[in-house]
Structures are given as structure tokens and as C-alpha cells.
Short mmCIF file of C-alpha atoms in Angstrom, two decimals:
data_model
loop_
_atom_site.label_atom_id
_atom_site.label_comp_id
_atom_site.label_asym_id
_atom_site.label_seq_id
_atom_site.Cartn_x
_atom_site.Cartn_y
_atom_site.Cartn_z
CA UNK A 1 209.79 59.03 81.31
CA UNK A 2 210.95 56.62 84.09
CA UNK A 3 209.33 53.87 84.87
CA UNK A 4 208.06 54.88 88.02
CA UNK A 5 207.10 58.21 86.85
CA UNK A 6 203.22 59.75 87.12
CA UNK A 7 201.56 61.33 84.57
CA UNK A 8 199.59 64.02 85.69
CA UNK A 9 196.31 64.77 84.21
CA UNK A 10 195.54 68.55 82.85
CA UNK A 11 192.39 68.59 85.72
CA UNK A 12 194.83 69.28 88.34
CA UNK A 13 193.52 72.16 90.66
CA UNK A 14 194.18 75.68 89.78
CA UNK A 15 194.36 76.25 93.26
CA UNK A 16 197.66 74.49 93.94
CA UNK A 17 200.19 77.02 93.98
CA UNK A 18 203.01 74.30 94.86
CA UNK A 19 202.17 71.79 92.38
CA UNK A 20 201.94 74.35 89.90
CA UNK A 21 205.38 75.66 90.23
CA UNK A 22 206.35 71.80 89.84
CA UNK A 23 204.73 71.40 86.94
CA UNK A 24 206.19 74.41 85.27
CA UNK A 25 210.10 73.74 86.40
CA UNK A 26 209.30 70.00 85.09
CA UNK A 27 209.80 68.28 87.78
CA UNK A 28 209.31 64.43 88.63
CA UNK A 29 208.17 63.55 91.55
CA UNK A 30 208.55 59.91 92.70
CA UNK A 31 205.73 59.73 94.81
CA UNK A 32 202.49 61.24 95.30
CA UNK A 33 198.55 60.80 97.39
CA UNK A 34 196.31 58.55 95.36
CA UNK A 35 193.47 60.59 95.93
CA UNK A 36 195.15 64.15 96.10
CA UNK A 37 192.50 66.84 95.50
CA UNK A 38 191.01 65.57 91.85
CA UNK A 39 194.82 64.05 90.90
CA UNK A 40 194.15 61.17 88.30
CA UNK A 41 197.07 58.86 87.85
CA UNK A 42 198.18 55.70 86.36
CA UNK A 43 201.17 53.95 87.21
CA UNK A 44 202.79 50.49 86.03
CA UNK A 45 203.64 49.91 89.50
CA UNK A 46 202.25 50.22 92.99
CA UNK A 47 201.54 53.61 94.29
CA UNK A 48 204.20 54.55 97.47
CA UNK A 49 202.99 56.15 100.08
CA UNK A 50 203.13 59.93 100.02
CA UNK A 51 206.00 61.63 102.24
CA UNK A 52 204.71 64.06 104.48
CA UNK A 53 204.62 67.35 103.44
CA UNK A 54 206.57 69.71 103.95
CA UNK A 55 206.27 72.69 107.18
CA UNK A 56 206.56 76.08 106.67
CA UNK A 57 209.68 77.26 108.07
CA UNK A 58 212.11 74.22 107.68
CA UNK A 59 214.00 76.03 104.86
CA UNK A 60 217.36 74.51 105.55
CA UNK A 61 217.55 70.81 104.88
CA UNK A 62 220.70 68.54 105.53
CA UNK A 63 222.58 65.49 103.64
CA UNK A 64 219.13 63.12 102.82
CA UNK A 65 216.87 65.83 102.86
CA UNK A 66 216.17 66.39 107.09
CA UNK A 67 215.17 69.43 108.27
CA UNK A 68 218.59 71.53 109.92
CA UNK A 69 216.99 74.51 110.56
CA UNK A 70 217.36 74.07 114.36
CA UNK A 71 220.75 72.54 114.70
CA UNK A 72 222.03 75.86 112.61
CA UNK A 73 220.52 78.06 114.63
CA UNK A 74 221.79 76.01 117.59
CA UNK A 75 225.57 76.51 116.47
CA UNK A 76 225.23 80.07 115.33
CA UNK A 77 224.21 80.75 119.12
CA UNK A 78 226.61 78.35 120.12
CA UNK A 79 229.36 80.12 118.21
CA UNK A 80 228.04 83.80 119.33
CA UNK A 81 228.86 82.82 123.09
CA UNK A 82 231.96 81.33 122.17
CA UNK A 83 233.18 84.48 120.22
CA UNK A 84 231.69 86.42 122.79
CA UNK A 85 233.48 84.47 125.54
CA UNK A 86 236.92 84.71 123.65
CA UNK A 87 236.08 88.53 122.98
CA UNK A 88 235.91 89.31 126.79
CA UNK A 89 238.86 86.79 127.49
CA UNK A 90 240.86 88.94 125.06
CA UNK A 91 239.98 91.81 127.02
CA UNK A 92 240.60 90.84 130.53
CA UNK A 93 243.94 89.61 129.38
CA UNK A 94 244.38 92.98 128.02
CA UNK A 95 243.84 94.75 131.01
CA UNK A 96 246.11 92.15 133.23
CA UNK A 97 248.66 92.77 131.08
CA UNK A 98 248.26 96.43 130.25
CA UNK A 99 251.40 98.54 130.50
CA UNK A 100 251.66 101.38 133.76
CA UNK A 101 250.57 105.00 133.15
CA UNK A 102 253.21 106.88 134.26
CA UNK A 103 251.28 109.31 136.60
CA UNK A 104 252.16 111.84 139.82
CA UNK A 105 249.82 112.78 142.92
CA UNK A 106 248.53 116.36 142.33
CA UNK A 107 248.26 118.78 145.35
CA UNK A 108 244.53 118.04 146.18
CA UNK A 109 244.26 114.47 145.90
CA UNK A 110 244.30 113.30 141.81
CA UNK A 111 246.58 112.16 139.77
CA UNK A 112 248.38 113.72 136.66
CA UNK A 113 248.88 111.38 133.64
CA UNK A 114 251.70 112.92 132.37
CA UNK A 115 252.69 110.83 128.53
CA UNK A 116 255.71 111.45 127.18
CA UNK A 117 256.43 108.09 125.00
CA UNK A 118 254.86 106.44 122.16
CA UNK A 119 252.27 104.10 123.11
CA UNK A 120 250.11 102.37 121.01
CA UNK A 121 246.42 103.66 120.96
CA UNK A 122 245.04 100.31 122.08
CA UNK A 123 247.87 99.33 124.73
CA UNK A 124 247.20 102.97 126.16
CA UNK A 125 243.43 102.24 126.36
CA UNK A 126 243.61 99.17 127.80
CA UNK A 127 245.88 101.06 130.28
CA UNK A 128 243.97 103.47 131.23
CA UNK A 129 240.74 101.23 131.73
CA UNK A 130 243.01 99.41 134.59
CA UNK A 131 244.34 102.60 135.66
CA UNK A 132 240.96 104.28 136.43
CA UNK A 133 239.50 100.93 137.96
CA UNK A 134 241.83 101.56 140.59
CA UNK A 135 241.90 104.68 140.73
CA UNK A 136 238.36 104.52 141.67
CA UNK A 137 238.86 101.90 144.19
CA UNK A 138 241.21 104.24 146.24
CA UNK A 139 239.45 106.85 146.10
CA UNK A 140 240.73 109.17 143.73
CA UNK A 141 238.48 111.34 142.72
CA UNK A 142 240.06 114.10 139.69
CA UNK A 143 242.42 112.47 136.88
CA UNK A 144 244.01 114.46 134.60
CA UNK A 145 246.26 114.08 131.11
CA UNK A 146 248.64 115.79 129.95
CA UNK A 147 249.46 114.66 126.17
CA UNK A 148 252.45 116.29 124.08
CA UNK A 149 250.98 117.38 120.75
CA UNK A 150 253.36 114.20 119.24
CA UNK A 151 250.74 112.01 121.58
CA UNK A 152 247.71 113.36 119.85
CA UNK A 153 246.74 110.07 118.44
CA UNK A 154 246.02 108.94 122.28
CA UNK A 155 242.95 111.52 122.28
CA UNK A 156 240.16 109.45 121.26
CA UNK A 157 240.74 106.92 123.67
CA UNK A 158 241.08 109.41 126.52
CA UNK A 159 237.75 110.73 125.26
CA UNK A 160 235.74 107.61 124.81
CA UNK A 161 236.68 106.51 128.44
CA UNK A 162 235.02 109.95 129.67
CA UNK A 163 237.99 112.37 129.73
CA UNK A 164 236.83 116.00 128.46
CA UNK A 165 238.99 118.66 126.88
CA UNK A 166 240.12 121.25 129.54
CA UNK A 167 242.35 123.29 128.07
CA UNK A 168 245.49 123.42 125.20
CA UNK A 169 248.86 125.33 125.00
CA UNK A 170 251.16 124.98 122.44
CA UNK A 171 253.03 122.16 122.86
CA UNK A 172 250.22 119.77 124.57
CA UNK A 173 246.57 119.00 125.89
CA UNK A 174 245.27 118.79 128.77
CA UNK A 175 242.38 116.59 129.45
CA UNK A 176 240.34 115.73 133.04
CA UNK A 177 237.90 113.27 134.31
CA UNK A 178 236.08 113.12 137.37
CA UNK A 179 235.80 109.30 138.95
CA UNK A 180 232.70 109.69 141.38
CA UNK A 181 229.01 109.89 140.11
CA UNK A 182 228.93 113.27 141.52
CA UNK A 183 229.54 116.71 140.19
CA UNK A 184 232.91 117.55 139.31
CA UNK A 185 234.96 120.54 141.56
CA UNK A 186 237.88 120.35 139.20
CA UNK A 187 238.85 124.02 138.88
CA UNK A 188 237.83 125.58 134.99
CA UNK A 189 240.71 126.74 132.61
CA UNK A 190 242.13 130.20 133.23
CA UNK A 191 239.43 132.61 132.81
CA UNK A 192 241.36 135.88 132.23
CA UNK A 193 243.83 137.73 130.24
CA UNK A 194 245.88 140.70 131.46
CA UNK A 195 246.71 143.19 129.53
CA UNK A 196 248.54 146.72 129.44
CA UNK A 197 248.61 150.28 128.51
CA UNK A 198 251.27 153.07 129.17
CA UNK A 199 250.90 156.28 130.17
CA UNK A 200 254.49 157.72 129.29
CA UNK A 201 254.89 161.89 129.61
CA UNK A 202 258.49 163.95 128.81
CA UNK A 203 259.51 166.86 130.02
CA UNK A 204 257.53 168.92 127.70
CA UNK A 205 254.51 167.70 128.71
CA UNK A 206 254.29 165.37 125.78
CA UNK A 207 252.82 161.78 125.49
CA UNK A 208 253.81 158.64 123.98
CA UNK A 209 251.43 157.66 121.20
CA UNK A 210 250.84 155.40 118.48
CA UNK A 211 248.59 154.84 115.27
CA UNK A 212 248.25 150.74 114.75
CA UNK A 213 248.81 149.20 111.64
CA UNK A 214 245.40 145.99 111.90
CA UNK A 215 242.74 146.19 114.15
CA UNK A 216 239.78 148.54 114.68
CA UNK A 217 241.77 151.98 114.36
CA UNK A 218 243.90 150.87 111.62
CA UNK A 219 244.01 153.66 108.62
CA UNK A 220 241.55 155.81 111.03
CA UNK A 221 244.49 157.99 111.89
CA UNK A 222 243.99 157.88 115.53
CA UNK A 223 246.28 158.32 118.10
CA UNK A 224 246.69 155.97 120.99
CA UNK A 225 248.46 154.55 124.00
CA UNK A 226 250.99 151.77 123.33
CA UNK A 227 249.38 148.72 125.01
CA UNK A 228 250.03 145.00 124.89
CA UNK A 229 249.14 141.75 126.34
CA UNK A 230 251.55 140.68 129.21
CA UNK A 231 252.94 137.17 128.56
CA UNK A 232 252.72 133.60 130.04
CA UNK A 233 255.30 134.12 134.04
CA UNK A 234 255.82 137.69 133.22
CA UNK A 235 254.98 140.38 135.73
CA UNK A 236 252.78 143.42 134.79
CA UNK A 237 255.60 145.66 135.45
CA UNK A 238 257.97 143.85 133.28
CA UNK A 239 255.32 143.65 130.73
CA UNK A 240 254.21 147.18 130.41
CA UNK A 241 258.21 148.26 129.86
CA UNK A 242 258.56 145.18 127.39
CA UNK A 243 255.51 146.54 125.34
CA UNK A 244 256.75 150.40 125.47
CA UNK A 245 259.88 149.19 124.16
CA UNK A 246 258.62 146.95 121.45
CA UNK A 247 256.09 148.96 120.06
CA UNK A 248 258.15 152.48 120.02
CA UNK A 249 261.79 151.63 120.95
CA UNK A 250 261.39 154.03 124.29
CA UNK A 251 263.26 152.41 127.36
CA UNK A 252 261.17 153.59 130.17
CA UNK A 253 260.87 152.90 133.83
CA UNK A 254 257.56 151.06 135.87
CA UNK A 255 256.52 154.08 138.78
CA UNK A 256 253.09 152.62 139.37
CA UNK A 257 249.62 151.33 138.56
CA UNK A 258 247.21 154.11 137.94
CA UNK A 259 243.74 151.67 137.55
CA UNK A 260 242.70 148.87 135.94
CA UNK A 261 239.91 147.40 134.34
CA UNK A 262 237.56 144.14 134.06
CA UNK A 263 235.72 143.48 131.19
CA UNK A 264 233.94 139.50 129.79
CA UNK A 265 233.27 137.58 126.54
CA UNK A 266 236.81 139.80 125.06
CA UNK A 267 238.81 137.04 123.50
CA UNK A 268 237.58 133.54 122.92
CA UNK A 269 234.81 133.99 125.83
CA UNK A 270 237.78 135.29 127.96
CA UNK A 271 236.90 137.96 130.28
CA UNK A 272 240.27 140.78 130.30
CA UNK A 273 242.27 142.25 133.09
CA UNK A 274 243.79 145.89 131.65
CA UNK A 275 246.40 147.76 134.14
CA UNK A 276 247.20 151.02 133.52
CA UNK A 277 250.46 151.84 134.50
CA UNK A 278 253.00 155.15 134.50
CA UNK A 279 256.23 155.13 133.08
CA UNK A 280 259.45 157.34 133.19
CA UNK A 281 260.81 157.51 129.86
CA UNK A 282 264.75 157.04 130.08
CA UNK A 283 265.05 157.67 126.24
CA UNK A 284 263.30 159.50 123.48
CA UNK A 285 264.50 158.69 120.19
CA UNK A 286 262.08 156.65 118.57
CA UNK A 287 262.05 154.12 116.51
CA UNK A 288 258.62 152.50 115.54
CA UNK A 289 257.67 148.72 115.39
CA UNK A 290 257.24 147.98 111.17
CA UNK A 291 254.82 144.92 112.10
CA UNK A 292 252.47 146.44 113.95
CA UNK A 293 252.81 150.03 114.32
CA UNK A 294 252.29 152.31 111.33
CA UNK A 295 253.67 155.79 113.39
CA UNK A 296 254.41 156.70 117.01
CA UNK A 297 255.48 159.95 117.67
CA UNK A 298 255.32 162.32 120.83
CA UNK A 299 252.51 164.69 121.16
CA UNK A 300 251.11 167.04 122.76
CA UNK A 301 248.79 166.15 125.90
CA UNK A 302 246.38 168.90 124.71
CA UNK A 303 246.66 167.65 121.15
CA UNK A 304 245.81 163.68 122.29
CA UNK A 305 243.22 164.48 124.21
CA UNK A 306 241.43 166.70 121.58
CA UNK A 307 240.86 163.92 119.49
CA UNK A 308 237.15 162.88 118.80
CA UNK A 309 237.73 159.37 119.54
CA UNK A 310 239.29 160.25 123.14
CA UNK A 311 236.24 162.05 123.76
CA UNK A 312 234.05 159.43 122.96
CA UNK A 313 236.22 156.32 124.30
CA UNK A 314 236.00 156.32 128.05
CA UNK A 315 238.86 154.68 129.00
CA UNK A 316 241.42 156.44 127.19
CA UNK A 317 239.58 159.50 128.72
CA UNK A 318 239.87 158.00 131.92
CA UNK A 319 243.48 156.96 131.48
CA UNK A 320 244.72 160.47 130.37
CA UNK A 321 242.84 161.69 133.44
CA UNK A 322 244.28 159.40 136.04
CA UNK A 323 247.85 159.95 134.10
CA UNK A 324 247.85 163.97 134.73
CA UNK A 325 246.36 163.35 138.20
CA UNK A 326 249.47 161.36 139.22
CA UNK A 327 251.55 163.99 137.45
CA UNK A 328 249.89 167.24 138.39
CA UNK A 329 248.33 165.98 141.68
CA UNK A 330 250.27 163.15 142.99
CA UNK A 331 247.31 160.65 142.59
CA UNK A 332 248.90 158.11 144.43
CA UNK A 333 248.52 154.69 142.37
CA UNK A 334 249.97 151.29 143.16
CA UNK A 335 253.54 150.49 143.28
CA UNK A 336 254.60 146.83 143.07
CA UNK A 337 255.78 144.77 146.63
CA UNK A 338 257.98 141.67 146.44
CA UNK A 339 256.67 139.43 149.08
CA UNK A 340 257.01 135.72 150.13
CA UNK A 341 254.50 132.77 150.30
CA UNK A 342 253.59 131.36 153.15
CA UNK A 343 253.18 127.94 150.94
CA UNK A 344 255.85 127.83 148.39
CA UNK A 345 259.60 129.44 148.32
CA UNK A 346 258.65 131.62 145.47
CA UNK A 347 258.05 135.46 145.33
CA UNK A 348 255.51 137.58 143.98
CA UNK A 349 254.38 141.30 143.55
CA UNK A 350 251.66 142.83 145.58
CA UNK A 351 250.14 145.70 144.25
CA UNK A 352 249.38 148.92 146.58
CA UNK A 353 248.92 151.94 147.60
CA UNK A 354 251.97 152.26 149.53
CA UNK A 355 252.15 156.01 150.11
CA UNK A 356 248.73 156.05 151.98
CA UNK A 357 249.30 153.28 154.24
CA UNK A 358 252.68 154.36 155.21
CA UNK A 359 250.93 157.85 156.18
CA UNK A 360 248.33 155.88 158.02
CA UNK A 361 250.05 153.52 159.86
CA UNK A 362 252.72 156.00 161.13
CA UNK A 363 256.39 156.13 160.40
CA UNK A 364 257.34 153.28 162.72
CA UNK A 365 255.03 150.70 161.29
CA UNK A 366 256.04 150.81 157.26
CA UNK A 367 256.22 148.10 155.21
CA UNK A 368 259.47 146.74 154.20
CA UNK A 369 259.67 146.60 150.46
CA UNK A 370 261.21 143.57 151.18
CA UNK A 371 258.60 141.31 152.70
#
């Protein structure tokens, strides 16, 4: 042992938990109290005087032994604020620097997004955090985004700055956001589908039917209507002759429609427009759709409407009815209009009872079919 070293005598405390640990790592200590709580020593040189001990909570100690522990914690908050400070530096460069959306004015007072390029998820965020601060600054109230499906990787940012899914097509999604802290009057997604069944009669009193190959009726051997869904810009007229033709290889020709129905919650929470519309047939060999048709035939309008699920289904009852009526009775149904709009240069259909209002509003006040 050194020198300087103290021998420590076996009456040291029990009760000192430090000292004990000492004693069991071996440790020398080169200084300690003469009079330290029963501690007996014997030295061949002068005692030093004790160093003061130790406070709880200086844990980290520097070069010599001094206590650190607040100079650490005074750069870690030191270098918190700086990488804060660089963090929002970063950012504000960012958004200086971000790129242009390319964007239009809509017809109410918003802007359309409209992507069409790459762009870099991050760029494009930082982008669109500019775009929308000034945006809100003018005023604009109702953003929108249309994103190409090869843009789909520009989604999540959309989304985390607010935007909300408003509806899809094939080729892209459209998202919206609404910049005040009110609630939003952007219109809702398209709320309907329209749909189409034909009433087609020959000479012989026959009608047009089919048996489907999926759905509900499929192997129940029941004869129906042909009826389809009309497509995206195609109008109910060209649609019911499209699906006649499809489904049973009959060209026909639109007279009028009969009726129509509304009904909710049909396809994906859609609600469903259904027209019922007359044809003329203008041919009557058939030939059957293999995909989705597993017979069509012509039969007779005694024989279709004997059938137990016509009894029981109310529309087809109701269509059969309305068909003979405009056959039998001249029901008078409604015939399609090309007019103008008073808004854009493009035309439309209007849908009416032309027969009637030409009786009623005399012969020298009739509608031109071609207003």
C-alpha cells in the first residue's frame, strides 16, 4: 500500500452505504475526516483535509473532477434552439423558393390545381403551403386538385395540409379544401346515376326480353326488359338505343319517355335515376350479348306479363302498363327538346310532354323543336 494510504479499521459503520461500496471495489482513497463516524486511522503522514462531499445530482464531472452537469445541460438547450432555428430557416427558405402550382380561377371564385408534371413530394408541399398562404390572403375561399393517377404520390401531402378526398374517375383524383374557418359550400360529388329500360313491341304484339347471365335473376329463368346504365356525356335517348342494341342486337328508334324513377343508397350510397323509355324496333333478328345475356327472345305481351315475378315486381308491372298505355291509348310520355343555354354555347335535351302543351297553348303558340 502507498505511503499515504489509510487503513481502515473493521469497526467502520454498517450504516455507510458509500463507504461500503468503496471498500468492496477496493478502492484507495487519498484523503479522508479524522473523526468520520467511529473511522480509526493511522497514517505515517499528516492527515489532509477531507474534500467536500459529494451532492446528489452532480453526476457528470469534467477534466479534474468539477461538476459539468450544468454547462451540459446548458449546450444541449443551446444546441436545441440552434437546430430549431436552422430547422425553421430551412423551411422559410423552402417556401421562398418553392416552385408555382400551376392553377386556373374556377367559375365561383377558387382555384383548380390542376398537376400534370412530376414534382417531388416535398417541393410540391412546400408549394402548396405558399400557395394556400396566399390564397388565403386574397380571399379565396374553395381550392381544389386535380392529380393524374401517375401524381398519386402527391396525395399525402395534399392531405396533411387539410385537403379531403372528393371524388375519383379513372384516370385522376380530385381533392378540395376550404380556406376560411367556416363551413364549407363546396358542392358534394355527383349524387346520382341514370339508368335505362326499354319497352320495345313488334307488330305482333310481342316484346323484347331478356334472361341475364350474373345478378339477382341469373339461372331464375325470368324474363326481363333490356336495361342499362347510360354513360359518362351520353344522352338518355342515345343510351337507351345503345343498350337495346348491345344487349339483343335490335336497332330501334327513341319515341319517348314513358316514367321514371328515384330510388337512394343503390350503388355505393348512390341514389338512381331509371327512365323508361319506348322504342320502335327497325330490326328483328336477334342476336344476343354472350357476356351478359344468357337468351333474349321476343315474346308474347300476355306471356311476359304472366310471369310471377312481374306480378310481384312493381315496376316492371308498372312499366308494361305505361308501355301498352302509350300503345293502346296514346299515353302521351316525354319526347326529347334540343334547346340552348342561356350561359354556355352548348345544347341540351329537355324532356316533355309536348303533345299536351301544344293542345293547350293553341296551334299558333308551339314550341319549335328547335329552341
Amino acid at each position: 500500500m502507498a505511503a499515504h494510504s489509510l487503513s481502515l479499521s473493521l469497526s467502520l459503520p454498517t450504516r455507510t452505504p458509500l463507504l461500503r461500496r468503496l471498500l468492496r471495489r477496493g478502492t484507495v482513497l487519498s484523503a479522508a475526516p479524522p473523526a468520520a463516524r467511529g473511522l480509526r486511522c493511522t497514517s505515517s503522514s499528516s492527515s489532509a483535509a477531507a474534500p467536500p462531499r459529494p451532492r446528489r445530482g452532480a453526476l457528470f464531472l469534467g477534466a479534474g473532477g468539477t461538476r459539468q452537469r450544468g454547462a451540459v445541460w446548458s449546450r444541449t438547450m443551446s444546441s436545441s434552439v440552434n437546430s430549431t432555428a436552422v430547422a425553421e430557416s430551412a423551411t422559410a427558405k423552402k417556401e421562398a423558393n418553392a416552385e408555382p402550382l400551376p392553377f386556373v380561377n374556377d367559375k365561383h371564385g377558387g382555384i383548380i390545381i390542376e398537376m400534370t408534371t412530376l414534382m417531388d413530394p416535398q417541393v410540391f408541399s412546400a408549394s402548396l403551403k405558399s400557395a394556400l398562404s396566399k390564397w388565403r390572403e386574397q380571399g379565396i375561399r374553395g381550392v381544389w386538385i386535380k392529380l393524374p393517377i401517375g401524381l398519386a404520390n402527391l396525395i399525402q401531402s395534399a392531405v396533411e395540409e387539410g385537403f379531403w378526398y372528393h371524388h375519383a374517375e379513372e384516370t385522376y383524383l380530385m381533392l378540395a379544401y376550404w380556406l376560411p374557418n367556416t363551413t364549407h359550400t363546396l358542392p358534394v360529388n355527383a349524387t346520382h346515376r341514370v339508368g335505362v329500360g326499354a319497352f320495345v313491341m313488334n307488330d305482333k304484339r310481342e316484346v323484347l326480353a331478356v334472361q341475364e347471365k350474373s345478378g339477382v335473376l341469373r339461372g331464375l329463368g325470368v324474363w326481363k326488359f333490356p336495361t342499362g346504365v347510360v354513360e359518362p356525356g351520353e344522352d338518355i335517348n342515345i343510351g337507351a338505343v345503345r343498350e337495346v342494341k348491345e344487349e339483343t342486337g335490335i336497332d330501334t328508334e327513341f319515341i319517348e319517355v314513358l316514367a321514371f324513377r328515384q330510388s337512394h343508397k343503390a350503388y355505393f350510397e348512390k341514389s338512381d335515376l331509371f327512365f323508361v323509355c319506348i322504342m320502335r324496333p327497325l330490326s328483328f333478328n336477334i342476336t344476343k350479348q354472350e357476356s351478359e345475356i344468357e337468351d333474349a327472345q321476343w315474346i308474347p305481351v300476355e306471356e311476359f306479363a304472366a310471369q310471377p315475378f312481374v306480378q310481384k315486381h312493381e315496376l316492371v308491372k308498372y312499366i308494361l302498363e305505361v308501355g301498352l298505355a302509350k300503345v293502346d291509348k296514346e299515353y302521351a310520355g316525354f319526347s326529347p327538346i334540343l334547346i340552348k343555354s342561356a350561359f354556355t354555347d352548348k345544347q341540351s335535351l329537355f324532356y316533355m310532354n309536348k303533345r299536351d302543351l301544344d293542345k293547350a297553348s293553341g296551334s299558333d303558340n308551339k314550341i319549335s323543336p328547335g329552341l
